[in-house]
CSV table of C-alpha atoms and ligand atoms in Angstrom, one decimal:
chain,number,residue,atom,x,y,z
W,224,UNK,CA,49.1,97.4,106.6
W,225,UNK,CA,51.2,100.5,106.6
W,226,UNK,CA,54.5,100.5,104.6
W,227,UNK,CA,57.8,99.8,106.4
W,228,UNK,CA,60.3,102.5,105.7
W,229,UNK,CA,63.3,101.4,107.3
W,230,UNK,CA,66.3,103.8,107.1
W,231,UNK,CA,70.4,101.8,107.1
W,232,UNK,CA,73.0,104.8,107.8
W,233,UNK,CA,76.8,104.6,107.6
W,234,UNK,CA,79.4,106.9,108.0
W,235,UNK,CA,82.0,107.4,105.2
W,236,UNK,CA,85.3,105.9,105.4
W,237,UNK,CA,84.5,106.7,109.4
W,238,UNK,CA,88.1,106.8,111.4
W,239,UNK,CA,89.6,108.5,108.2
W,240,UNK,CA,87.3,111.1,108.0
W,241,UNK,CA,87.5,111.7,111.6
W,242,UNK,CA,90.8,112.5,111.1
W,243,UNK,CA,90.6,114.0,108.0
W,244,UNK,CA,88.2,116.1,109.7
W,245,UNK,CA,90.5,116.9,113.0
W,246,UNK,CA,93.6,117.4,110.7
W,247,UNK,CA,92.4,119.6,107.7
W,248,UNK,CA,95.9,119.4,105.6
W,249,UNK,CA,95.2,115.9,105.3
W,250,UNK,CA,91.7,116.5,103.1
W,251,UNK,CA,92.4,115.4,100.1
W,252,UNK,CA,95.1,112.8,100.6
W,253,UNK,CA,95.4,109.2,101.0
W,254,UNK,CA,95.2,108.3,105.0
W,255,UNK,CA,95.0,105.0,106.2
W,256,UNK,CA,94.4,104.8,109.4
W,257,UNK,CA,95.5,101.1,111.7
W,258,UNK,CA,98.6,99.5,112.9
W,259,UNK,CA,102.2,101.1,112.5
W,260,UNK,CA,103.3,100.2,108.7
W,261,UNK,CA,107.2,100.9,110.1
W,262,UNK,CA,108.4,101.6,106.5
W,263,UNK,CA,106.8,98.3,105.3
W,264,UNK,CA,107.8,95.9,107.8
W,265,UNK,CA,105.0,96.6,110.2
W,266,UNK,CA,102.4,94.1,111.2
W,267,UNK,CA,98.9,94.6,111.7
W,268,UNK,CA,96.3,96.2,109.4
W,269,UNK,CA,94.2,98.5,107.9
W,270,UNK,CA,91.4,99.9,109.7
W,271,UNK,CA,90.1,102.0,107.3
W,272,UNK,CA,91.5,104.1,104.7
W,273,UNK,CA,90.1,107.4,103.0
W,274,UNK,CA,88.4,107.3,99.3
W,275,UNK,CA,91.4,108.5,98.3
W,276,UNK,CA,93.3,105.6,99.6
W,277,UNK,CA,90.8,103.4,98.3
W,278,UNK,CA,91.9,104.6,94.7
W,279,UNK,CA,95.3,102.4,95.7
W,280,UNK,CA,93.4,99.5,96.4
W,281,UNK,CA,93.9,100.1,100.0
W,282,UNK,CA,91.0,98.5,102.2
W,283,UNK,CA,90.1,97.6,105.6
W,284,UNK,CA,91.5,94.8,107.1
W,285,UNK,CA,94.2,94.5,104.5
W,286,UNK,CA,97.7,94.1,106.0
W,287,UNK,CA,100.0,97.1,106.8
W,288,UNK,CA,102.5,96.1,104.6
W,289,UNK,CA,100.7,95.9,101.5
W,290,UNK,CA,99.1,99.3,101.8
W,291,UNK,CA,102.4,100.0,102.0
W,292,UNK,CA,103.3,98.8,99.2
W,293,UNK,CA,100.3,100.5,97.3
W,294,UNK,CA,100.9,103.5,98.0
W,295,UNK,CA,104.0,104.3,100.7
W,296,UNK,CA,103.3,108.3,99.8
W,297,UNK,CA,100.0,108.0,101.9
W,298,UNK,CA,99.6,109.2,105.4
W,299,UNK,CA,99.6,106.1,107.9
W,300,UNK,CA,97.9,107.1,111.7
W,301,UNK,CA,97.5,105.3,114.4
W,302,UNK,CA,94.0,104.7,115.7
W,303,UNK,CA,92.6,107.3,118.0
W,304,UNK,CA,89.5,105.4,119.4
W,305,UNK,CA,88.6,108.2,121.9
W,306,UNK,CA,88.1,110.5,119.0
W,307,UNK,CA,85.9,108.3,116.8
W,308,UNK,CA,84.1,107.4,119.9
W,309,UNK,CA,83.1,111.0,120.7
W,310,UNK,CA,82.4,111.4,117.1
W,311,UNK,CA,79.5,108.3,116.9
W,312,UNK,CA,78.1,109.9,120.1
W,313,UNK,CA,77.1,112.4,118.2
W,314,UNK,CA,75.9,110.6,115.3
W,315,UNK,CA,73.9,108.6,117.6
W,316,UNK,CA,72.3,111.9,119.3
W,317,UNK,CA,71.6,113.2,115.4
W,318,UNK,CA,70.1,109.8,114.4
W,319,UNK,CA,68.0,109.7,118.4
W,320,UNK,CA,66.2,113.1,117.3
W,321,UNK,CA,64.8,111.5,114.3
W,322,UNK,CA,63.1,108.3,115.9
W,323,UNK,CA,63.5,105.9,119.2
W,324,UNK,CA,63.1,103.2,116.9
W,325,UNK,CA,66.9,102.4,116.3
W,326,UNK,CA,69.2,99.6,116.3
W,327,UNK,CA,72.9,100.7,116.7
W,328,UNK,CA,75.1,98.1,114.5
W,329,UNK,CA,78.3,99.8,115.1
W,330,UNK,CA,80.5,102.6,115.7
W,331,UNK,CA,78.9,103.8,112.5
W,332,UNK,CA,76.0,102.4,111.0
W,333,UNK,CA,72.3,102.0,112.6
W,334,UNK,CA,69.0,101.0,111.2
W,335,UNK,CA,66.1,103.2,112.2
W,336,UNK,CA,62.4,102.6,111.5
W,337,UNK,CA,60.2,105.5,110.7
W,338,UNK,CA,57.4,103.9,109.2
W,339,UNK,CA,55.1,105.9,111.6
W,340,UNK,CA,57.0,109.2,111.7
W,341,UNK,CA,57.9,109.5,108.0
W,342,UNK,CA,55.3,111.7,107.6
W,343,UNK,CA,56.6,114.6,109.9
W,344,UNK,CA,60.0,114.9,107.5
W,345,UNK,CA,57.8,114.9,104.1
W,346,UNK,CA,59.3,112.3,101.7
W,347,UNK,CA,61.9,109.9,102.0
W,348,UNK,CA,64.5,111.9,100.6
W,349,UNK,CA,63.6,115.0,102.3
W,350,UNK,CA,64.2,112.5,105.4
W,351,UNK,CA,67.5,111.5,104.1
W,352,UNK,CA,68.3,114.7,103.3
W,353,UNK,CA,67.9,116.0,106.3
W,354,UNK,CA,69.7,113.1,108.3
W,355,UNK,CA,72.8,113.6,106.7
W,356,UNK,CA,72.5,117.8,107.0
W,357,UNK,CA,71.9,116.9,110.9
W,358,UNK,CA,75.0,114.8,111.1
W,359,UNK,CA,76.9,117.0,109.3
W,360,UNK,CA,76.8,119.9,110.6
W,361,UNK,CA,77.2,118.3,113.7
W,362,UNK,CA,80.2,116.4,113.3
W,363,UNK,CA,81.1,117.7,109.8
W,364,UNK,CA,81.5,114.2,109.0
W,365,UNK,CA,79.5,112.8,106.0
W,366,UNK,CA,77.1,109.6,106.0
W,367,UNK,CA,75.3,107.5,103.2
W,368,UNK,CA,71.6,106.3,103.4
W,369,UNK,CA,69.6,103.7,102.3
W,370,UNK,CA,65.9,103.5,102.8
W,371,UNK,CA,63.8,100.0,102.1
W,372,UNK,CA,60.9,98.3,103.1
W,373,UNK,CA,63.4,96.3,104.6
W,374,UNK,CA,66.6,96.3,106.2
W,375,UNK,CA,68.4,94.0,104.1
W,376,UNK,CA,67.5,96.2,101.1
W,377,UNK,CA,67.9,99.1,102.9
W,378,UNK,CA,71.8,97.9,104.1
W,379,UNK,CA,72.6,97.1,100.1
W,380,UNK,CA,71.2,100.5,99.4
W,381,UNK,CA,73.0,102.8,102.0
W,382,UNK,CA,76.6,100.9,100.4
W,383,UNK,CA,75.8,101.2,97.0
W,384,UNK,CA,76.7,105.4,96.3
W,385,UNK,CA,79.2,105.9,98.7
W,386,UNK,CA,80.6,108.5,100.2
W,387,UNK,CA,77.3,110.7,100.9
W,388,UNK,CA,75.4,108.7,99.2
W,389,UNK,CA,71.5,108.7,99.4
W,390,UNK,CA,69.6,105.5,97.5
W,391,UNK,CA,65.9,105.2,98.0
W,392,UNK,CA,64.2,101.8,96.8
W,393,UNK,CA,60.2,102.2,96.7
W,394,UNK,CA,58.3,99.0,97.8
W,395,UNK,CA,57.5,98.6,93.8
W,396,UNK,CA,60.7,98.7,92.6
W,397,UNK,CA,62.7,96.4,95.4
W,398,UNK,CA,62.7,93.7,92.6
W,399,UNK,CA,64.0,95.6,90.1
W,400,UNK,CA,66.8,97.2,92.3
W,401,UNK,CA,68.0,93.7,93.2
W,402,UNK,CA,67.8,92.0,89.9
W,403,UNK,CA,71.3,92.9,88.5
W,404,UNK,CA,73.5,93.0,91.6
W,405,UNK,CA,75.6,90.0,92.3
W,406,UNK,CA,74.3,87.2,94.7
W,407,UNK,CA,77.1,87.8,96.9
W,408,UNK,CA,75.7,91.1,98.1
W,409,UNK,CA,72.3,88.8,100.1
W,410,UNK,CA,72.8,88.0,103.4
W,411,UNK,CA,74.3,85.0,104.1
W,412,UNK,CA,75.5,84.5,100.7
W,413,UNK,CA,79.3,83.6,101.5
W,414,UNK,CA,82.0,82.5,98.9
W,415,UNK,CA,80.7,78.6,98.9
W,416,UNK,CA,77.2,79.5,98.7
W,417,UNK,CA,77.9,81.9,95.9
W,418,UNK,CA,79.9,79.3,94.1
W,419,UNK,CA,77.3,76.8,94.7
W,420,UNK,CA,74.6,79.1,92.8
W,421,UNK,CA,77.2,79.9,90.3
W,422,UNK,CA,77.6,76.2,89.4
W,423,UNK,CA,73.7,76.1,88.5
W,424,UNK,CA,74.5,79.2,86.4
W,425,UNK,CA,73.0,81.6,89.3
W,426,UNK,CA,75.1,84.8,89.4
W,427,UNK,CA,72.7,87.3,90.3
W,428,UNK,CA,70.1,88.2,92.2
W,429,UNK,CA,67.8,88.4,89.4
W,430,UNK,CA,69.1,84.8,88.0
W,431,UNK,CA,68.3,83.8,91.9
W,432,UNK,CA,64.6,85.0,91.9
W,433,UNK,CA,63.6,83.0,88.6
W,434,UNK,CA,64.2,79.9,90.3
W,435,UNK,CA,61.5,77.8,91.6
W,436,UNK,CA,61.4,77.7,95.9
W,437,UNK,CA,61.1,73.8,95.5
W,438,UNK,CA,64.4,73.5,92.9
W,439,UNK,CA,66.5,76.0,95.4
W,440,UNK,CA,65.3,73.9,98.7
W,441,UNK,CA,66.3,71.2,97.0
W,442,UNK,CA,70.1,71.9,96.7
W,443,UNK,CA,70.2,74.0,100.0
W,444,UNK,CA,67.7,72.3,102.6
W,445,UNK,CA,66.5,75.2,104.8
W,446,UNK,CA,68.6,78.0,103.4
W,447,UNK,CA,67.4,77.5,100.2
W,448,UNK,CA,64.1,78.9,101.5
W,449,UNK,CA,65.3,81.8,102.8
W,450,UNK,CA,67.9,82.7,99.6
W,451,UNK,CA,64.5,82.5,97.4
W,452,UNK,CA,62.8,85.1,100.2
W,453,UNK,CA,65.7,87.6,100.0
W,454,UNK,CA,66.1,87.2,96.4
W,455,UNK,CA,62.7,88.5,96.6
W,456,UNK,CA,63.4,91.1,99.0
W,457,UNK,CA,61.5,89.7,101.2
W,458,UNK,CA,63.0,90.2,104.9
W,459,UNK,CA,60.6,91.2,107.2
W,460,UNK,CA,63.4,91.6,110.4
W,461,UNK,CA,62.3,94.0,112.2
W,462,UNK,CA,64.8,96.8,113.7
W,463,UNK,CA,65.7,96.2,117.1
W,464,UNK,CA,65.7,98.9,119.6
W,465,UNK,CA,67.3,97.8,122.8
W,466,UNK,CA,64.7,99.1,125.3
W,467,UNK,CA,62.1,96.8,124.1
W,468,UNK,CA,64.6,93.4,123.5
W,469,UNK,CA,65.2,90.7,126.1
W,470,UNK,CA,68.7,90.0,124.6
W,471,UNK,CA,71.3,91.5,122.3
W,472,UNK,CA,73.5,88.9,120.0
W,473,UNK,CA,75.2,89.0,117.0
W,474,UNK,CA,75.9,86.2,114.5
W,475,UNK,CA,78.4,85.8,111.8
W,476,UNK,CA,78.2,82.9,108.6
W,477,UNK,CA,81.4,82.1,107.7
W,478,UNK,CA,82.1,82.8,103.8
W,479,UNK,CA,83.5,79.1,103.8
W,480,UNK,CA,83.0,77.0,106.4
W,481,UNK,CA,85.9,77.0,108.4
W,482,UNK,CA,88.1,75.7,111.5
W,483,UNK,CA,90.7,77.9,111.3
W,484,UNK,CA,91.2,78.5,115.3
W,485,UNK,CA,92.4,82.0,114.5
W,486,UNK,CA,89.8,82.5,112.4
W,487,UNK,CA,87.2,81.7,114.5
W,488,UNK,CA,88.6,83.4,117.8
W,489,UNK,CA,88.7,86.8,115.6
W,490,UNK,CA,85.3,86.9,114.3
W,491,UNK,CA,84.0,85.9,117.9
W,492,UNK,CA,85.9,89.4,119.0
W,493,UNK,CA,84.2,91.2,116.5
W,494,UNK,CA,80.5,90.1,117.5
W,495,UNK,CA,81.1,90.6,121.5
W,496,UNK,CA,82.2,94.5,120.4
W,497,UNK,CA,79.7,94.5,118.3
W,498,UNK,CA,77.6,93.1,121.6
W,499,UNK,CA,79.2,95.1,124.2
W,500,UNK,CA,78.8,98.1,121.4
W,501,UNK,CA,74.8,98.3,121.9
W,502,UNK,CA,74.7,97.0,125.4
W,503,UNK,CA,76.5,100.2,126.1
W,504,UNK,CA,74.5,102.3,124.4
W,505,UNK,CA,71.2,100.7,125.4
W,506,UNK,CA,73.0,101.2,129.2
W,507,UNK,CA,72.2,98.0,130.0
W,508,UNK,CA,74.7,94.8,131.5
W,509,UNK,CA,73.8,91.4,131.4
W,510,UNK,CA,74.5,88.2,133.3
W,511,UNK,CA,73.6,85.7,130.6
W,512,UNK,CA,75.9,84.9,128.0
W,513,UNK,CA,74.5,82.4,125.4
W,514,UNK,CA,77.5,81.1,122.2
W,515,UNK,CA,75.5,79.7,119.1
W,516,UNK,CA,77.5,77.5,117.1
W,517,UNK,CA,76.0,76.0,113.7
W,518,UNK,CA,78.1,72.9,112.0
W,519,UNK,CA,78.6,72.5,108.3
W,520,UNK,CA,75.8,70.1,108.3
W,521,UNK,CA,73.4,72.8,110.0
W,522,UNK,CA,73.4,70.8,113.6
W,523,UNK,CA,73.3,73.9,115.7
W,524,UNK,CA,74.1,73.9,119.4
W,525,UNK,CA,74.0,77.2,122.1
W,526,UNK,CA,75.5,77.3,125.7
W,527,UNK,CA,74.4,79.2,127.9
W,528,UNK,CA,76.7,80.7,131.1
W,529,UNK,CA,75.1,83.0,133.8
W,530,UNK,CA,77.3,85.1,135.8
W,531,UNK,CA,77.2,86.9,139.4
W,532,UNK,CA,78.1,90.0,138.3
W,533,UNK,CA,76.6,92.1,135.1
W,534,UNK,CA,78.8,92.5,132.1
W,535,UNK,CA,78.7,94.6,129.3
W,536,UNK,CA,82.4,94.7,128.3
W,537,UNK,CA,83.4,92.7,125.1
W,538,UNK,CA,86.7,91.3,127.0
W,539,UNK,CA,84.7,89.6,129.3
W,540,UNK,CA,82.2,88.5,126.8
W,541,UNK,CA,84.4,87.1,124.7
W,542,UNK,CA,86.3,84.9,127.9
W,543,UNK,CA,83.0,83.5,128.7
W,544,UNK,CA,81.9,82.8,125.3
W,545,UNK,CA,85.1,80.9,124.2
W,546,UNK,CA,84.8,79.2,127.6
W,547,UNK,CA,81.7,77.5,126.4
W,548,UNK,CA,83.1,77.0,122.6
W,549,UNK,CA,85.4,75.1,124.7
W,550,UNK,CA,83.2,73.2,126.4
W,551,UNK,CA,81.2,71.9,123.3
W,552,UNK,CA,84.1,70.5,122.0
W,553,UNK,CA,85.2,71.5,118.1
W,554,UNK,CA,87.4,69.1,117.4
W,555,UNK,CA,88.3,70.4,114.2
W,556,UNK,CA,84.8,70.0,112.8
W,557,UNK,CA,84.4,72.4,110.3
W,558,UNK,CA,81.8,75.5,111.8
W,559,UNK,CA,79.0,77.5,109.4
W,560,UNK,CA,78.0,80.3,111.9
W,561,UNK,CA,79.1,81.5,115.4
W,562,UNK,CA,77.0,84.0,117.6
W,563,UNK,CA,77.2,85.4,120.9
W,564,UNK,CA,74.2,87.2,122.9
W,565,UNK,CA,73.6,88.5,126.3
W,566,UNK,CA,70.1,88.5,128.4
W,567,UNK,CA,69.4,88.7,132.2
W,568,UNK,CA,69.4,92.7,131.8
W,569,UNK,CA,69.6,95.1,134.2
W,570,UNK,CA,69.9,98.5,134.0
W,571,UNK,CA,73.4,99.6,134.5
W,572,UNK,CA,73.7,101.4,138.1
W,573,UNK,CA,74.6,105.4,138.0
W,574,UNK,CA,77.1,107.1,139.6
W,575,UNK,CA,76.1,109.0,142.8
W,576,UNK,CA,78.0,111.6,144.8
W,577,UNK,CA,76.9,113.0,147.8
W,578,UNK,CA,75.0,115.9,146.2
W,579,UNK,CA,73.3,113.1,144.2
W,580,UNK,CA,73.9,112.7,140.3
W,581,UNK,CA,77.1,114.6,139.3
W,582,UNK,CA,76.3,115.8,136.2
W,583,UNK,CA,78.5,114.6,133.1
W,584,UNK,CA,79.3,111.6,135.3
W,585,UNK,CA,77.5,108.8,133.7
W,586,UNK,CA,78.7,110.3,130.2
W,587,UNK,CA,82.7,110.4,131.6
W,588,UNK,CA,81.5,106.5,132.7
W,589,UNK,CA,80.5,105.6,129.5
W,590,UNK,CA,83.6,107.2,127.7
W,591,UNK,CA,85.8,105.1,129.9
W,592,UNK,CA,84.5,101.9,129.2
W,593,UNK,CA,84.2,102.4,125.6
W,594,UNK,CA,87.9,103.2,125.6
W,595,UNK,CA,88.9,100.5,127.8
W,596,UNK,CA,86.6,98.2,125.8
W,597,UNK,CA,88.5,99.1,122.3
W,598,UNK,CA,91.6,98.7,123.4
W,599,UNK,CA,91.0,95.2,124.1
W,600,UNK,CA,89.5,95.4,120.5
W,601,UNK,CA,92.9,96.4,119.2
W,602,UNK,CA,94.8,94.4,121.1
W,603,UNK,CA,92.7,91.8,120.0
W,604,UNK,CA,93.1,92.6,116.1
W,605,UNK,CA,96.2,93.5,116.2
W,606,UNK,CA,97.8,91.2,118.2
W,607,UNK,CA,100.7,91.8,121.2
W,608,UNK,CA,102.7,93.6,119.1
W,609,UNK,CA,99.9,96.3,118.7
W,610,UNK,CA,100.3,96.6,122.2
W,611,UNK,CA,103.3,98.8,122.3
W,612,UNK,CA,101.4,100.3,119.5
W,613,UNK,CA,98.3,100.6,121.6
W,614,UNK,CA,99.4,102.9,124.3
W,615,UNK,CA,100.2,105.5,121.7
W,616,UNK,CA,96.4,105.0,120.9
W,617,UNK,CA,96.7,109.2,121.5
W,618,UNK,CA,99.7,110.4,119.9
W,619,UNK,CA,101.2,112.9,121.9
W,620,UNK,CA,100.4,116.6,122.0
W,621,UNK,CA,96.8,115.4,120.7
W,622,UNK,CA,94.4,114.3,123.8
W,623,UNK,CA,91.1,115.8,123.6
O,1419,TTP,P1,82.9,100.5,107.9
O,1419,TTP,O1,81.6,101.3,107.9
O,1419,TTP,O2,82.9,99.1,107.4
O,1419,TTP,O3,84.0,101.3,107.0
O,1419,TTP,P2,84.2,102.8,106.8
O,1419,TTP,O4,83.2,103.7,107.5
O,1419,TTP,O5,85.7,103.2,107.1
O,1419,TTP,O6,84.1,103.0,105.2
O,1419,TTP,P3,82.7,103.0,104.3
O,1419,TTP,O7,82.7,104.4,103.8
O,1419,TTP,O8,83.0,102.0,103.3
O,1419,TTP,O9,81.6,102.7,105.3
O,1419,TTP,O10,83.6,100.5,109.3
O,1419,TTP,C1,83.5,101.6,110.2
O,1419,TTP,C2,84.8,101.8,111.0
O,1419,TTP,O11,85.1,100.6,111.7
O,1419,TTP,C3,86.0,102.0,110.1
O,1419,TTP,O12,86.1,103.4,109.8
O,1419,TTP,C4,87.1,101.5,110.9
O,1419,TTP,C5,86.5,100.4,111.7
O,1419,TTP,N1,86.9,99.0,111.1
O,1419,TTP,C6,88.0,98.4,111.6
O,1419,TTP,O13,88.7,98.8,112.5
O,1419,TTP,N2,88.4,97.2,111.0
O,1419,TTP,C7,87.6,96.7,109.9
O,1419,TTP,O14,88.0,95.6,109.4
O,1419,TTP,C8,86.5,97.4,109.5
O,1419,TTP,C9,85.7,96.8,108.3
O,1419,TTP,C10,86.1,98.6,110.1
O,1420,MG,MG1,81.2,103.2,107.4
């Protein structure tokens, strides 16, 4: 069998940088980039921040207010989707020269497979060397890379030097690389799982791997089987391109399990953009929309809704997938995973004009609904209040 190289790519400190980027005075300084910190008694959070930021404490995610209070010298923006939207369309064309084999995570971060083109870029740091010059000096924007024989390696790889940051792990040394890095970093290790293993004395990876299969399926059922497979590095996922898949979903474990209604409703917003995200970008709409839900004590139930009319938006997505949460009933039962995926493609229909295709008109398509799409995103976040907040999405005096 021929070795799987599988490349993880994400962009640095992405809607900072873009900014950072579009606004050269700010290089250098602390930006945080999110709701309106209005002189720390704003609401709303942290998108993302620059590294220097980051040297505050400041991180995504965190509320307003207390990057405020880290550092009130730092430069607060407001989000300016359209802009980091243009600037991931070009990271996506970069990263579509290189190989069709590509699965589009988010705004900024894809997994490719080159395990049959590697050969064409030499070896795999000439590859990743050459994937971040590409994005570069196409978006003067800066990425970090991993590269694996599998993508959950590859993922803990591409975070691990950041910013521009390139970590190759050979197939030999996967073990190795793992060994000392902290169980938390495995996929679907969450806080309780991680304090499980740390109660058997299990706080890295390494610790993890020494155990027998039997002793960890013993304390974990099903999931023990898997922890003992990752701790091995063994993931053998493969990366999704969207042409060739009959449906695109996204899941989420809980760290704890949880039934937090607030919580839940905001990490099912996060996987329908993440959803609606690569539906776009495969140009494809479905009318299927299928909600996973998986109990504390694993039960797992999905419900499935069909629809007249294709969807690819992550408003709608989300409306049909709560729907059907709904429907199953919570009842304050606490919840271990949620997922939401779309099937029944069809290719999304172009725009015609009378002369036939006007050029640039399926590209102003797709800008629109990526922008209509993440305002519901923000106003999603965010809350209401963001609202106000969200029509100055493009401060004034700097439209594209
Ligand atoms: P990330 O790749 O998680 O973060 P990042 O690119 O800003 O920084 P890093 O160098 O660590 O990769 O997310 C990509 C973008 O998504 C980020 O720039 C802003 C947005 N985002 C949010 O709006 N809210 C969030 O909670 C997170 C995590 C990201
Ligand atoms: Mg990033």
């Amino acid at each position: 069998m021929t070795e799987r190289v599988i490349v993880h790519l994400d962009m640095d400190a992405f809607f900072a940088a873009v900014e950072q980027r579009d606004h050269p005075e700010l290089r250098g300084l602390p930006v945080v980039v999110g709701a309106d910190p209005k002189g720390g008694k704003g609401r709303g959070v942290v998108s993302t921040c620059s590294y220097e930021a980051r040297r505050f404490g400041i991180r995504s995610a965190m509320p307003i207010s207390e990057a405020w209070r880290r550092c009130p010298g730092a430069v607060f923006l407001p989000v300016r989707m359209n802009a980091y939207a243009q600037a991931s369309d070009a990271v996506f064309g970069v990263l579509e020269e290189f190989t069709p084999d590509l699965e589009p995570v988010s705004i900024d971060e894809a997994f490719l497979d080159v395990s049959g083109s590697i050969h064409l870029f030499g070896t795999k740091r000439d590859l990743a060397e050459r994937l971040c010059e590409r994005i570069e000096s196409e978006t003067q924007l800066t990425a970090s890379v991993g590269i694996a024989p599998c993508k959950m390696v590859a993922k803990i790889a591409s975070d691990l030097r950041k910013p521009r940051g390139i970590v190759i792990v050979e197939p030999r040394e996967v073990e190795a690389f793992l060994r000392p890095l902290p169980v938390g970093k495995l996929w679907g290790v969450g806080k309780r799982t991680q304090a499980a293993l740390e109660n058997l004395g299990v706080r890295t990876i390494g610790e993890l791997a020494e155990r027998p299969r039997e002793e960890l399926v013993r304390h974990f059922g099903k999931q023990g089987e898997v922890l003992h497979d990752l701790a091995h590095g063994r993931d053998d996922r493969p990366v999704q391109t969207e042409s060739e898949t009959k449906s695109i979903g996204r899941e989420h474990t809980f760290e704890q399990d949880t039934n937090d209604p607030l919580l839940i409703a905001s990490t099912l917003m996060k996987l329908c953009e993440g959803v609606a995200f690569r539906l776009r970008r495969a140009g494809l709409q479905g009318r299927t929309v299928t909600a996973k839900i998986r109990f504390e004590d694993f039960t797992t139930l999905t419900r499935s809704t069909t629809v007249a009319s294709p969807l690819d938006a992550a408003a709608r997505l989300y409306e049909l997938a709560s729907a059907s949460f709904g429907r199953v009933g919570l009842k304050g039962r606490r919840i271990r995973l949620i997922g939401v995926s779309v099937s029944g493609f069809q290719a999304r229909p172009r725009q015609l004009t009378l002369f036939g295709e006007e050029p640039g008109a399926a590209e102003r398509e797709e800008k629109q609904r990526l922008i209509a799409d993440t305002i519901d995103r923000i106003k999603a976040r965010f809350g209401q209040g963001a609202l106000h907040h969200g029509t100055t999405l493009e401060r004034p005096g700097e439209e594209e």
